[in-house]
Amino acid sequence: MEHQKVFSDVGRWWFAWRLCSRVDWRVVIVAVALVTTTAAVLRTSTIFPSVSPSSFSTSSDYSDWSPTLSLPPQAEPERVLPSVSVDLVQSSPPEVPLIGSGSLQVESKPIVSDDLWNVISLRSSRASVSRETARVFPPIENAVELRPPERELVYAKREIERAPIVIDDPDLYSPLFRNVSVFKRSYEMMEKLLKVYIYRDGSRPIFHQPFLKGIYASEGWFLKLLVENKQFVTKDESKAHLFYLPYSARQLELALYVPDSHNLRPLSIFLRDYINLIASKYPFWNRTHGSDHFLVACHDWGSYTTTEHEELCKNTIKALCNADASEGIFIRGKDVSLPETIIRNPRRPLREVGGKPVSQRSILAFFAGNMHGRVRPMLLQYWGSGKDEDMKIYGPLPNRVSRKMSYTQHMKSSKFCICPMGYEVNSPRIVEAIYYECVPVIIADNFVLPFDEVLDWSAFSVVVAEKDIPQLKDILSAISLKQYISMQTNIKRLQKHFLWHAKPIKYDIFHMILHSIWFNKLNRIHIF
């Protein structure tokens, strides 16, 4: 039996040796390498899955928003929620880090591929963050699946950030813009995607009845043209990116304000109760705490009437003529500076648009108006009463002067039109100057200029600090003829962006206002 066992073992070894001698070991080595590589790839795909919609989130608490995130000192970089901030414009004072660099930023390093974005999304989901960081940017696993409109906003923002370079566009003159490529792509995305839901609640005249005449007409014209619009308005709230509160601040004042009472609280309470009504009746407000809602108000009191409702004042996008950045109500980068336009004849809103050529503008600077506010009396003190023949500065235009040359003729015959603030920072003279092709000189500290998020106002206007009023003539005289001609030519090219039309046309003031609301909404989205 032992001999048989030994013989059997020898036979098995002899068979194995014969088999191995016939194997091509190079094939075996390659096969083992392929199996090892495949196993590693499968393991990596399990660890780093593809990005999903839940990798994105929006923030509605603007007071808590921070443009960057700092890593905890002791944390390893790969285990910290990365800061990915894609801001489209410079919406903060110069001392704040520059916004609008044109590339996605991850801890100050540009994202170079979608694969890296996928890796970042996974690491974000397992990140270890400080309590403050977690409060501002919640972990991915706690993020709620975004609705289709919200995913479209994320898509639009990334498309704008990758905007193709625009050269010699026939419709857009690039020196007028901060970044004409970004503006054009953003406008295209707005035309392609944007849907606005308009609440049907609210009784006339405060709601749904536009006021189309006078210096507060901007809010009424916007309301009228948006309600009539078929491209942007939707009746299906599930498709809406924005929700419009269709009231008129001017009508609110006419209906509720007690003359000479100096009490705006009844107006604020009325608006507060309206917001509470729609919040209790519909799910839209509570879903985002009002951050995807907007209002348009040109009356000076428009901003103050929002203060009784915290979420309305803090979260909602407010398009305001009274765009005063110093009062804490208008939030630069979220809210929109609404152009104040005087409409004297609603049937002919563009009457008298145009001006004289440079060679026929004999007046250096012109202003006439009531002496209210802090700036105008100072302007009259230094430059009124005929103290300088080049500076035509008046209170209300005297009859002896207006009989020879009307207010409008003065603006059309002046190189510079002085646009000082009144009781509030806004002035209809800025748009008037643009209509009459006169370079506006804006004197209103803390005023956020209309469409400032996309327009470069230095290309066609002069901004003078209130303290520099005594040097006003020296400032204007220092502008060379070549520079002035360039600014005045730019005004002509700018006009179309400030014109109202009974049927809106591309890039006009209606579309510019709507674009600013859309653009600022996108600018507040945070992408993980």
Short mmCIF file of C-alpha atoms in Angstrom, two decimals:
data_model
loop_
_atom_site.label_atom_id
_atom_site.label_comp_id
_atom_site.label_asym_id
_atom_site.label_seq_id
_atom_site.Cartn_x
_atom_site.Cartn_y
_atom_site.Cartn_z
CA MET A 1 0.00 0.00 0.00
CA GLU A 2 2.82 2.40 0.78
CA HIS A 3 4.41 1.63 -2.62
CA GLN A 4 1.09 2.37 -4.33
CA LYS A 5 0.74 5.74 -2.46
CA VAL A 6 4.28 6.78 -3.43
CA PHE A 7 3.59 5.78 -7.02
CA SER A 8 0.36 7.83 -7.02
CA ASP A 9 2.13 10.95 -5.66
CA VAL A 10 4.90 10.64 -8.22
CA GLY A 11 2.31 10.32 -10.97
CA ARG A 12 0.52 13.52 -9.90
CA TRP A 13 3.78 15.50 -9.80
CA TRP A 14 4.83 14.13 -13.19
CA PHE A 15 1.43 15.17 -14.69
CA ALA A 16 1.66 18.67 -13.17
CA TRP A 17 5.20 19.11 -14.52
CA ARG A 18 4.11 18.11 -18.01
CA LEU A 19 1.16 20.51 -17.90
CA CYS A 20 3.24 23.50 -16.71
CA SER A 21 5.85 22.90 -19.41
CA ARG A 22 3.18 23.57 -22.02
CA VAL A 23 1.90 26.89 -20.46
CA ASP A 24 2.88 30.23 -22.03
CA TRP A 25 3.83 32.15 -18.88
CA ARG A 26 3.74 35.50 -20.66
CA VAL A 27 0.01 35.03 -21.24
CA VAL A 28 -0.47 34.13 -17.57
CA ILE A 29 1.35 37.29 -16.41
CA VAL A 30 -0.75 39.53 -18.71
CA ALA A 31 -3.96 37.88 -17.52
CA VAL A 32 -3.08 38.40 -13.86
CA ALA A 33 -2.28 42.08 -14.58
CA LEU A 34 -5.65 42.61 -16.31
CA VAL A 35 -7.55 41.01 -13.43
CA THR A 36 -5.71 43.17 -10.89
CA THR A 37 -6.36 46.40 -12.86
CA THR A 38 -10.06 45.59 -13.33
CA ALA A 39 -10.48 44.96 -9.61
CA ALA A 40 -8.84 48.31 -8.80
CA VAL A 41 -11.10 50.18 -11.24
CA LEU A 42 -14.24 48.58 -9.82
CA ARG A 43 -13.16 49.46 -6.30
CA THR A 44 -12.48 53.11 -7.31
CA SER A 45 -15.89 53.50 -8.98
CA THR A 46 -17.51 52.29 -5.76
CA ILE A 47 -15.55 54.80 -3.69
CA PHE A 48 -15.98 57.77 -6.11
CA PRO A 49 -19.47 57.61 -7.68
CA SER A 50 -20.62 60.03 -10.37
CA VAL A 51 -22.04 63.38 -9.39
CA SER A 52 -25.79 63.48 -8.81
CA PRO A 53 -28.29 66.34 -8.49
CA SER A 54 -28.07 66.01 -4.72
CA SER A 55 -24.48 67.23 -5.00
CA PHE A 56 -25.88 70.71 -5.47
CA SER A 57 -27.68 72.99 -3.07
CA THR A 58 -29.09 76.46 -2.97
CA SER A 59 -28.90 78.86 -0.09
CA SER A 60 -31.73 81.16 0.90
CA ASP A 61 -30.22 82.51 4.10
CA TYR A 62 -28.26 85.38 2.64
CA SER A 63 -27.06 86.77 5.93
CA ASP A 64 -25.16 83.53 6.57
CA TRP A 65 -23.63 83.33 3.12
CA SER A 66 -19.87 83.46 2.85
CA PRO A 67 -18.02 83.56 -0.49
CA THR A 68 -15.28 81.21 0.74
CA LEU A 69 -14.78 78.46 3.28
CA SER A 70 -11.72 78.04 5.48
CA LEU A 71 -10.33 74.61 6.27
CA PRO A 72 -10.24 73.63 9.95
CA PRO A 73 -6.59 73.99 11.02
CA GLN A 74 -6.13 70.33 12.00
CA ALA A 75 -8.11 68.77 9.18
CA GLU A 76 -6.67 66.96 6.20
CA PRO A 77 -7.66 68.63 2.89
CA GLU A 78 -9.33 65.53 1.42
CA ARG A 79 -11.67 65.24 4.39
CA VAL A 80 -12.92 68.83 4.38
CA LEU A 81 -15.99 70.06 2.53
CA PRO A 82 -14.48 72.09 -0.31
CA SER A 83 -15.58 75.63 -1.08
CA VAL A 84 -16.94 75.86 -4.61
CA SER A 85 -18.22 79.35 -5.26
CA VAL A 86 -19.20 80.35 -8.79
CA ASP A 87 -19.99 84.05 -8.65
CA LEU A 88 -20.71 85.80 -11.90
CA VAL A 89 -20.14 89.46 -11.13
CA GLN A 90 -18.48 91.79 -8.72
CA SER A 91 -21.36 92.47 -6.37
CA SER A 92 -19.37 93.68 -3.39
CA PRO A 93 -17.14 96.66 -2.59
CA PRO A 94 -13.53 96.45 -3.84
CA GLU A 95 -12.14 95.16 -0.55
CA VAL A 96 -14.17 91.95 -0.93
CA PRO A 97 -12.41 89.26 -3.02
CA LEU A 98 -13.00 89.78 -6.73
CA ILE A 99 -15.99 87.99 -8.15
CA GLY A 100 -16.37 87.04 -11.79
CA SER A 101 -12.99 85.51 -12.55
CA GLY A 102 -14.54 83.25 -15.14
CA SER A 103 -13.69 79.82 -13.68
CA LEU A 104 -15.06 77.54 -11.01
CA GLN A 105 -12.99 77.81 -7.86
CA VAL A 106 -12.14 75.04 -5.39
CA GLU A 107 -10.03 76.43 -2.57
CA SER A 108 -8.56 78.99 -5.01
CA LYS A 109 -7.57 76.25 -7.53
CA PRO A 110 -9.51 75.99 -10.82
CA ILE A 111 -11.46 72.84 -11.54
CA VAL A 112 -9.93 71.36 -14.68
CA SER A 113 -12.22 68.42 -15.44
CA ASP A 114 -15.58 66.84 -14.71
CA ASP A 115 -13.77 63.82 -13.22
CA LEU A 116 -12.27 66.04 -10.55
CA TRP A 117 -15.74 67.49 -9.92
CA ASN A 118 -17.04 63.93 -9.31
CA VAL A 119 -14.26 63.23 -6.81
CA ILE A 120 -14.97 66.49 -5.00
CA SER A 121 -18.68 65.63 -4.73
CA LEU A 122 -17.90 62.34 -3.01
CA ARG A 123 -15.38 63.84 -0.62
CA SER A 124 -17.90 66.55 0.22
CA SER A 125 -20.39 63.88 1.31
CA ARG A 126 -17.94 62.45 3.86
CA ALA A 127 -16.38 65.75 4.88
CA SER A 128 -15.48 66.67 8.42
CA VAL A 129 -16.31 70.34 8.89
CA SER A 130 -16.48 72.89 11.64
CA ARG A 131 -19.84 73.78 13.19
CA GLU A 132 -19.88 77.18 11.47
CA THR A 133 -19.04 75.65 8.09
CA ALA A 134 -21.76 73.02 8.48
CA ARG A 135 -24.31 75.74 9.26
CA VAL A 136 -23.56 77.67 6.07
CA PHE A 137 -22.97 74.69 3.76
CA PRO A 138 -24.83 71.53 4.96
CA PRO A 139 -23.25 68.13 4.17
CA ILE A 140 -24.23 66.51 0.90
CA GLU A 141 -26.05 63.58 2.53
CA ASN A 142 -28.49 66.06 4.12
CA ALA A 143 -29.17 67.92 0.87
CA VAL A 144 -32.68 67.63 -0.56
CA GLU A 145 -33.11 66.52 -4.17
CA LEU A 146 -33.45 69.64 -6.30
CA ARG A 147 -36.60 70.26 -8.30
CA PRO A 148 -36.22 70.44 -12.12
CA PRO A 149 -36.29 74.30 -12.16
CA GLU A 150 -33.52 74.41 -9.55
CA ARG A 151 -31.41 71.97 -11.55
CA GLU A 152 -31.93 74.20 -14.56
CA LEU A 153 -30.59 77.16 -12.59
CA VAL A 154 -27.49 75.19 -11.64
CA TYR A 155 -27.05 74.21 -15.29
CA ALA A 156 -27.49 77.84 -16.40
CA LYS A 157 -24.93 79.10 -13.93
CA ARG A 158 -22.31 76.62 -15.09
CA GLU A 159 -23.05 77.47 -18.74
CA ILE A 160 -22.60 81.18 -18.03
CA GLU A 161 -19.34 80.54 -16.25
CA ARG A 162 -18.13 78.78 -19.40
CA ALA A 163 -19.40 81.56 -21.69
CA PRO A 164 -17.70 81.69 -25.10
CA ILE A 165 -15.76 84.87 -25.84
CA VAL A 166 -17.87 87.45 -27.68
CA ILE A 167 -16.10 89.52 -30.33
CA ASP A 168 -17.81 92.25 -32.39
CA ASP A 169 -21.38 91.34 -31.51
CA PRO A 170 -23.70 93.42 -33.74
CA ASP A 171 -26.23 93.99 -30.93
CA LEU A 172 -23.95 94.54 -27.92
CA TYR A 173 -21.17 97.12 -27.62
CA SER A 174 -18.60 95.52 -25.34
CA PRO A 175 -17.12 98.70 -23.71
CA LEU A 176 -20.52 99.28 -22.07
CA PHE A 177 -20.30 96.01 -20.13
CA ARG A 178 -18.23 94.58 -17.33
CA ASN A 179 -18.04 91.33 -19.26
CA VAL A 180 -20.04 91.24 -22.47
CA SER A 181 -19.43 87.49 -22.92
CA VAL A 182 -20.97 86.68 -19.54
CA PHE A 183 -23.90 89.02 -20.16
CA LYS A 184 -24.67 87.58 -23.58
CA ARG A 185 -24.57 83.98 -22.38
CA SER A 186 -26.67 84.82 -19.32
CA TYR A 187 -29.24 86.59 -21.50
CA GLU A 188 -29.38 83.56 -23.81
CA MET A 189 -29.94 81.25 -20.84
CA MET A 190 -32.70 83.54 -19.58
CA GLU A 191 -34.47 83.46 -22.95
CA LYS A 192 -34.10 79.69 -23.11
CA LEU A 193 -35.07 78.71 -19.56
CA LEU A 194 -36.65 81.38 -17.39
CA LYS A 195 -40.23 80.89 -16.23
CA VAL A 196 -42.04 83.25 -13.84
CA TYR A 197 -45.19 82.47 -11.89
CA ILE A 198 -47.41 85.47 -11.06
CA TYR A 199 -49.70 85.30 -8.04
CA ARG A 200 -53.36 85.96 -8.82
CA ASP A 201 -54.09 87.06 -5.26
CA GLY A 202 -54.53 90.69 -4.22
CA SER A 203 -57.17 93.26 -5.05
CA ARG A 204 -56.90 96.24 -7.34
CA PRO A 205 -55.64 98.94 -7.40
CA ILE A 206 -52.74 97.91 -5.16
CA PHE A 207 -52.31 94.63 -7.05
CA HIS A 208 -52.52 93.96 -10.78
CA GLN A 209 -53.22 97.59 -11.74
CA PRO A 210 -50.06 99.21 -13.16
CA PHE A 211 -49.42 102.92 -12.73
CA LEU A 212 -48.01 103.99 -16.11
CA LYS A 213 -47.36 107.71 -15.75
CA GLY A 214 -44.95 109.90 -13.77
CA ILE A 215 -41.60 109.31 -12.09
CA TYR A 216 -42.65 105.96 -10.56
CA ALA A 217 -43.76 104.46 -13.87
CA SER A 218 -41.00 101.84 -14.01
CA GLU A 219 -42.81 99.52 -11.59
CA GLY A 220 -46.09 99.88 -13.50
CA TRP A 221 -44.60 99.34 -16.94
CA PHE A 222 -42.73 96.26 -15.77
CA LEU A 223 -45.92 94.82 -14.23
CA LYS A 224 -47.94 95.50 -17.38
CA LEU A 225 -45.38 94.02 -19.77
CA LEU A 226 -44.66 90.93 -17.67
CA VAL A 227 -48.34 90.05 -17.23
CA GLU A 228 -48.78 90.32 -21.01
CA ASN A 229 -45.67 88.26 -21.73
CA LYS A 230 -46.11 84.71 -23.06
CA GLN A 231 -42.45 83.74 -23.24
CA PHE A 232 -41.48 84.03 -19.58
CA VAL A 233 -44.78 83.68 -17.68
CA THR A 234 -46.04 80.24 -16.71
CA LYS A 235 -49.28 79.15 -15.05
CA ASP A 236 -47.65 75.90 -13.96
CA GLU A 237 -45.92 76.67 -10.69
CA SER A 238 -43.87 73.45 -10.89
CA LYS A 239 -41.97 74.94 -13.84
CA ALA A 240 -41.31 78.34 -12.24
CA HIS A 241 -37.83 79.55 -11.36
CA LEU A 242 -39.14 82.82 -9.90
CA PHE A 243 -42.38 84.01 -8.29
CA TYR A 244 -43.56 87.60 -8.83
CA LEU A 245 -45.42 89.63 -6.19
CA PRO A 246 -47.58 91.80 -8.52
CA TYR A 247 -48.18 94.96 -6.49
CA SER A 248 -47.44 98.64 -7.05
CA ALA A 249 -45.72 100.62 -4.32
CA ARG A 250 -47.18 103.78 -5.81
CA GLN A 251 -50.72 102.35 -5.66
CA LEU A 252 -50.02 101.18 -2.11
CA GLU A 253 -49.16 104.74 -1.13
CA LEU A 254 -52.21 106.24 -2.85
CA ALA A 255 -54.56 103.71 -1.25
CA LEU A 256 -53.27 103.59 2.35
CA TYR A 257 -51.02 106.52 3.23
CA VAL A 258 -52.58 109.26 5.36
CA PRO A 259 -51.25 112.57 4.00
CA ASP A 260 -48.80 114.39 6.30
CA SER A 261 -48.91 111.56 8.84
CA HIS A 262 -45.27 110.55 8.16
CA ASN A 263 -46.34 107.03 9.14
CA LEU A 264 -45.42 104.23 6.73
CA ARG A 265 -46.23 101.41 9.13
CA PRO A 266 -49.79 100.79 7.81
CA LEU A 267 -48.27 100.20 4.36
CA SER A 268 -45.70 97.78 5.76
CA ILE A 269 -48.32 95.88 7.78
CA PHE A 270 -50.54 95.55 4.71
CA LEU A 271 -47.67 94.06 2.71
CA ARG A 272 -46.69 91.80 5.63
CA ASP A 273 -50.24 90.43 5.82
CA TYR A 274 -50.25 89.81 2.07
CA ILE A 275 -47.05 87.73 2.33
CA ASN A 276 -48.49 85.78 5.26
CA LEU A 277 -51.60 85.11 3.18
CA ILE A 278 -49.75 83.62 0.21
CA ALA A 279 -47.42 81.71 2.57
CA SER A 280 -50.43 80.04 4.20
CA LYS A 281 -52.27 79.44 0.92
CA TYR A 282 -49.41 78.15 -1.27
CA PRO A 283 -46.30 76.02 -0.61
CA PHE A 284 -43.98 78.16 -2.72
CA TRP A 285 -42.97 80.80 -0.20
CA ASN A 286 -42.24 78.43 2.69
CA ARG A 287 -40.24 76.12 0.45
CA THR A 288 -37.44 78.70 0.08
CA HIS A 289 -38.45 81.31 2.71
CA GLY A 290 -39.11 83.73 -0.17
CA SER A 291 -35.68 83.56 -1.79
CA ASP A 292 -37.12 82.70 -5.23
CA HIS A 293 -39.70 85.51 -5.04
CA PHE A 294 -39.25 89.07 -6.27
CA LEU A 295 -40.97 92.44 -6.22
CA VAL A 296 -40.54 95.61 -8.28
CA ALA A 297 -41.03 98.99 -6.55
CA CYS A 298 -39.95 102.41 -7.77
CA HIS A 299 -41.58 104.58 -5.14
CA ASP A 300 -39.07 106.00 -2.64
CA TRP A 301 -40.88 104.14 0.13
CA GLY A 302 -40.78 100.79 -1.67
CA SER A 303 -37.82 99.54 0.37
CA TYR A 304 -39.26 100.68 3.72
CA THR A 305 -42.59 98.90 3.20
CA THR A 306 -40.82 95.50 3.30
CA THR A 307 -39.39 95.87 6.79
CA GLU A 308 -42.34 94.42 8.77
CA HIS A 309 -41.77 90.97 7.26
CA GLU A 310 -38.29 89.63 7.99
CA GLU A 311 -38.11 87.06 5.20
CA LEU A 312 -39.50 89.51 2.64
CA CYS A 313 -36.88 92.10 3.58
CA LYS A 314 -34.00 89.65 3.99
CA ASN A 315 -34.52 86.94 1.36
CA THR A 316 -36.75 88.22 -1.43
CA ILE A 317 -35.15 89.84 -4.50
CA LYS A 318 -36.19 93.50 -4.43
CA ALA A 319 -35.95 95.57 -7.62
CA LEU A 320 -35.89 99.09 -6.18
CA CYS A 321 -35.33 102.59 -7.51
CA ASN A 322 -34.21 103.52 -3.99
CA ALA A 323 -31.11 101.33 -4.18
CA ASP A 324 -29.31 102.70 -1.13
CA ALA A 325 -26.60 100.28 0.01
CA SER A 326 -26.07 102.09 3.33
CA GLU A 327 -29.44 101.42 4.98
CA GLY A 328 -29.26 97.63 5.27
CA ILE A 329 -32.48 97.04 3.29
CA PHE A 330 -31.07 96.95 -0.24
CA ILE A 331 -28.58 94.06 -0.40
CA ARG A 332 -26.07 94.44 -3.18
CA GLY A 333 -25.67 91.27 -5.23
CA LYS A 334 -29.15 90.02 -4.30
CA ASP A 335 -31.37 93.03 -4.92
CA VAL A 336 -31.64 94.96 -8.19
CA SER A 337 -31.31 98.69 -8.84
CA LEU A 338 -34.40 99.65 -10.84
CA PRO A 339 -34.03 102.59 -13.29
CA GLU A 340 -36.33 105.48 -12.43
CA THR A 341 -37.93 106.65 -15.67
CA ILE A 342 -40.33 109.55 -16.14
CA ILE A 343 -43.19 108.67 -18.49
CA ARG A 344 -45.15 111.79 -19.39
CA ASN A 345 -47.30 110.21 -22.09
CA PRO A 346 -47.91 106.44 -21.72
CA ARG A 347 -48.99 106.24 -25.36
CA ARG A 348 -45.69 107.75 -26.50
CA PRO A 349 -43.06 106.76 -23.94
CA LEU A 350 -40.17 107.55 -26.30
CA ARG A 351 -41.18 111.07 -27.21
CA GLU A 352 -38.25 113.53 -27.43
CA VAL A 353 -35.58 110.84 -27.14
CA GLY A 354 -32.37 112.11 -28.76
CA GLY A 355 -30.08 115.11 -28.44
CA LYS A 356 -27.76 117.52 -30.18
CA PRO A 357 -24.28 116.66 -31.48
CA VAL A 358 -21.25 117.52 -29.35
CA SER A 359 -20.46 120.62 -31.42
CA GLN A 360 -23.83 122.16 -30.46
CA ARG A 361 -23.60 121.49 -26.73
CA SER A 362 -22.49 124.89 -25.46
CA ILE A 363 -23.32 124.39 -21.77
CA LEU A 364 -20.72 122.57 -19.66
CA ALA A 365 -23.12 121.38 -16.93
CA PHE A 366 -26.83 121.79 -16.18
CA PHE A 367 -29.20 121.12 -13.30
CA ALA A 368 -32.64 122.42 -12.36
CA GLY A 369 -34.96 121.02 -9.70
CA ASN A 370 -36.47 121.31 -6.25
CA MET A 371 -34.12 121.85 -3.32
CA HIS A 372 -34.86 118.78 -1.20
CA GLY A 373 -32.40 116.38 0.33
CA ARG A 374 -28.87 117.11 1.53
CA VAL A 375 -27.03 117.35 -1.79
CA ARG A 376 -29.00 119.82 -3.90
CA PRO A 377 -28.73 122.79 -1.50
CA MET A 378 -24.96 122.24 -1.41
CA LEU A 379 -24.87 122.16 -5.22
CA LEU A 380 -26.79 125.44 -5.40
CA GLN A 381 -24.60 127.01 -2.71
CA TYR A 382 -21.39 126.49 -4.68
CA TRP A 383 -22.58 126.77 -8.28
CA GLY A 384 -25.97 128.51 -8.35
CA SER A 385 -27.00 132.13 -8.88
CA GLY A 386 -24.89 132.58 -12.00
CA LYS A 387 -21.59 132.17 -10.16
CA ASP A 388 -20.08 130.55 -13.24
CA GLU A 389 -21.35 130.98 -16.81
CA ASP A 390 -20.33 127.44 -17.74
CA MET A 391 -22.35 125.93 -14.88
CA LYS A 392 -26.11 126.38 -15.31
CA ILE A 393 -27.27 125.32 -11.85
CA TYR A 394 -30.75 126.33 -10.69
CA GLY A 395 -33.45 125.48 -8.24
CA PRO A 396 -36.77 125.18 -10.09
CA LEU A 397 -36.04 126.53 -13.57
CA PRO A 398 -36.92 130.27 -13.52
CA ASN A 399 -39.57 131.51 -15.96
CA ARG A 400 -37.16 134.05 -17.44
CA VAL A 401 -34.87 131.15 -18.36
CA SER A 402 -37.49 128.61 -19.45
CA ARG A 403 -39.08 131.15 -21.85
CA LYS A 404 -35.83 131.12 -23.83
CA MET A 405 -34.91 127.45 -23.40
CA SER A 406 -36.98 124.66 -21.87
CA TYR A 407 -35.75 122.11 -19.36
CA THR A 408 -35.46 119.44 -22.06
CA GLN A 409 -33.63 121.80 -24.41
CA HIS A 410 -31.14 122.59 -21.65
CA MET A 411 -30.35 118.87 -21.25
CA LYS A 412 -30.00 118.40 -24.99
CA SER A 413 -27.64 121.38 -25.18
CA SER A 414 -25.39 120.43 -22.24
CA LYS A 415 -22.26 118.32 -22.22
CA PHE A 416 -22.89 117.07 -18.67
CA CYS A 417 -26.22 116.74 -16.87
CA ILE A 418 -25.95 116.89 -13.08
CA CYS A 419 -27.98 114.12 -11.39
CA PRO A 420 -27.94 114.74 -7.62
CA MET A 421 -29.95 112.67 -5.18
CA GLY A 422 -33.11 114.11 -3.68
CA TYR A 423 -34.68 112.80 -0.48
CA GLU A 424 -33.39 109.39 -1.53
CA VAL A 425 -30.38 108.32 -3.59
CA ASN A 426 -32.25 107.71 -6.85
CA SER A 427 -32.97 110.33 -9.50
CA PRO A 428 -34.98 110.17 -12.75
CA ARG A 429 -32.44 112.57 -14.28
CA ILE A 430 -30.00 109.71 -14.87
CA VAL A 431 -32.28 108.06 -17.43
CA GLU A 432 -33.36 111.45 -18.75
CA ALA A 433 -29.71 112.29 -19.44
CA ILE A 434 -29.33 109.00 -21.32
CA TYR A 435 -32.47 109.77 -23.36
CA TYR A 436 -31.13 113.21 -24.30
CA GLU A 437 -27.57 111.96 -24.97
CA CYS A 438 -26.07 114.04 -22.17
CA VAL A 439 -23.34 112.46 -20.02
CA PRO A 440 -24.83 112.00 -16.51
CA VAL A 441 -22.88 113.25 -13.49
CA ILE A 442 -24.16 111.23 -10.53
CA ILE A 443 -23.87 112.69 -7.03
CA ALA A 444 -25.30 110.25 -4.51
CA ASP A 445 -23.05 108.39 -2.11
CA ASN A 446 -24.03 104.72 -1.54
CA PHE A 447 -26.25 104.59 -4.64
CA VAL A 448 -26.04 101.27 -6.50
CA LEU A 449 -26.48 102.25 -10.15
CA PRO A 450 -29.05 100.51 -12.39
CA PHE A 451 -27.84 97.27 -14.00
CA ASP A 452 -24.56 97.72 -12.15
CA GLU A 453 -24.05 93.96 -12.12
CA VAL A 454 -23.47 93.99 -15.90
CA LEU A 455 -22.89 97.61 -17.04
CA ASP A 456 -19.60 99.50 -16.68
CA TRP A 457 -20.85 102.95 -15.73
CA SER A 458 -17.38 104.50 -15.96
CA ALA A 459 -17.62 104.16 -19.76
CA PHE A 460 -20.51 106.62 -20.08
CA SER A 461 -20.97 108.57 -16.83
CA VAL A 462 -19.15 110.48 -14.11
CA VAL A 463 -19.66 109.65 -10.44
CA VAL A 464 -18.75 112.48 -8.04
CA ALA A 465 -18.59 112.09 -4.27
CA GLU A 466 -20.80 114.46 -2.32
CA LYS A 467 -17.77 115.95 -0.56
CA ASP A 468 -16.26 116.91 -3.94
CA ILE A 469 -19.09 119.23 -5.00
CA PRO A 470 -16.86 122.33 -4.47
CA GLN A 471 -14.45 120.88 -7.09
CA LEU A 472 -17.20 119.90 -9.52
CA LYS A 473 -16.13 122.19 -12.39
CA ASP A 474 -12.48 121.17 -12.07
CA ILE A 475 -13.48 117.49 -12.22
CA LEU A 476 -15.55 118.00 -15.38
CA SER A 477 -13.03 120.31 -17.06
CA ALA A 478 -10.29 117.72 -16.55
CA ILE A 479 -12.11 115.32 -18.90
CA SER A 480 -10.46 115.66 -22.31
CA LEU A 481 -12.48 116.23 -25.47
CA LYS A 482 -11.47 112.80 -26.78
CA GLN A 483 -12.63 111.13 -23.58
CA TYR A 484 -15.87 113.10 -23.57
CA ILE A 485 -16.67 112.19 -27.19
CA SER A 486 -16.12 108.53 -26.32
CA MET A 487 -18.49 108.77 -23.33
CA GLN A 488 -21.14 110.63 -25.31
CA THR A 489 -20.92 108.12 -28.15
CA ASN A 490 -21.33 105.33 -25.61
CA ILE A 491 -24.48 107.02 -24.31
CA LYS A 492 -26.03 106.74 -27.77
CA ARG A 493 -25.18 103.04 -27.89
CA LEU A 494 -26.52 102.58 -24.37
CA GLN A 495 -29.92 104.17 -25.02
CA LYS A 496 -31.66 101.03 -26.25
CA HIS A 497 -31.10 99.34 -22.88
CA PHE A 498 -33.20 102.04 -21.15
CA LEU A 499 -36.14 102.38 -23.56
CA TRP A 500 -39.71 101.23 -22.85
CA HIS A 501 -41.66 99.71 -25.73
CA ALA A 502 -45.35 98.82 -25.84
CA LYS A 503 -44.16 95.44 -27.13
CA PRO A 504 -40.77 94.68 -25.58
CA ILE A 505 -37.81 94.10 -27.89
CA LYS A 506 -34.55 92.31 -27.21
CA TYR A 507 -32.17 94.03 -24.76
CA ASP A 508 -34.63 96.86 -23.93
CA ILE A 509 -35.28 98.09 -20.38
CA PHE A 510 -37.96 95.47 -19.66
CA HIS A 511 -35.60 92.65 -20.57
CA MET A 512 -32.69 94.31 -18.76
CA ILE A 513 -34.70 94.51 -15.52
CA LEU A 514 -35.84 90.90 -15.85
CA HIS A 515 -32.28 89.84 -16.64
CA SER A 516 -30.92 91.59 -13.54
CA ILE A 517 -33.43 89.68 -11.38
CA TRP A 518 -32.52 86.40 -13.10
CA PHE A 519 -28.79 87.14 -12.93
CA ASN A 520 -28.82 88.01 -9.23
CA LYS A 521 -30.82 84.88 -8.49
CA LEU A 522 -28.14 82.80 -10.23
CA ASN A 523 -25.42 84.73 -8.44
CA ARG A 524 -26.76 83.55 -5.07
CA ILE A 525 -26.67 79.86 -5.92
CA HIS A 526 -23.85 77.88 -4.27
CA ILE A 527 -22.57 74.79 -6.05
CA PHE A 528 -20.82 72.10 -4.01
#
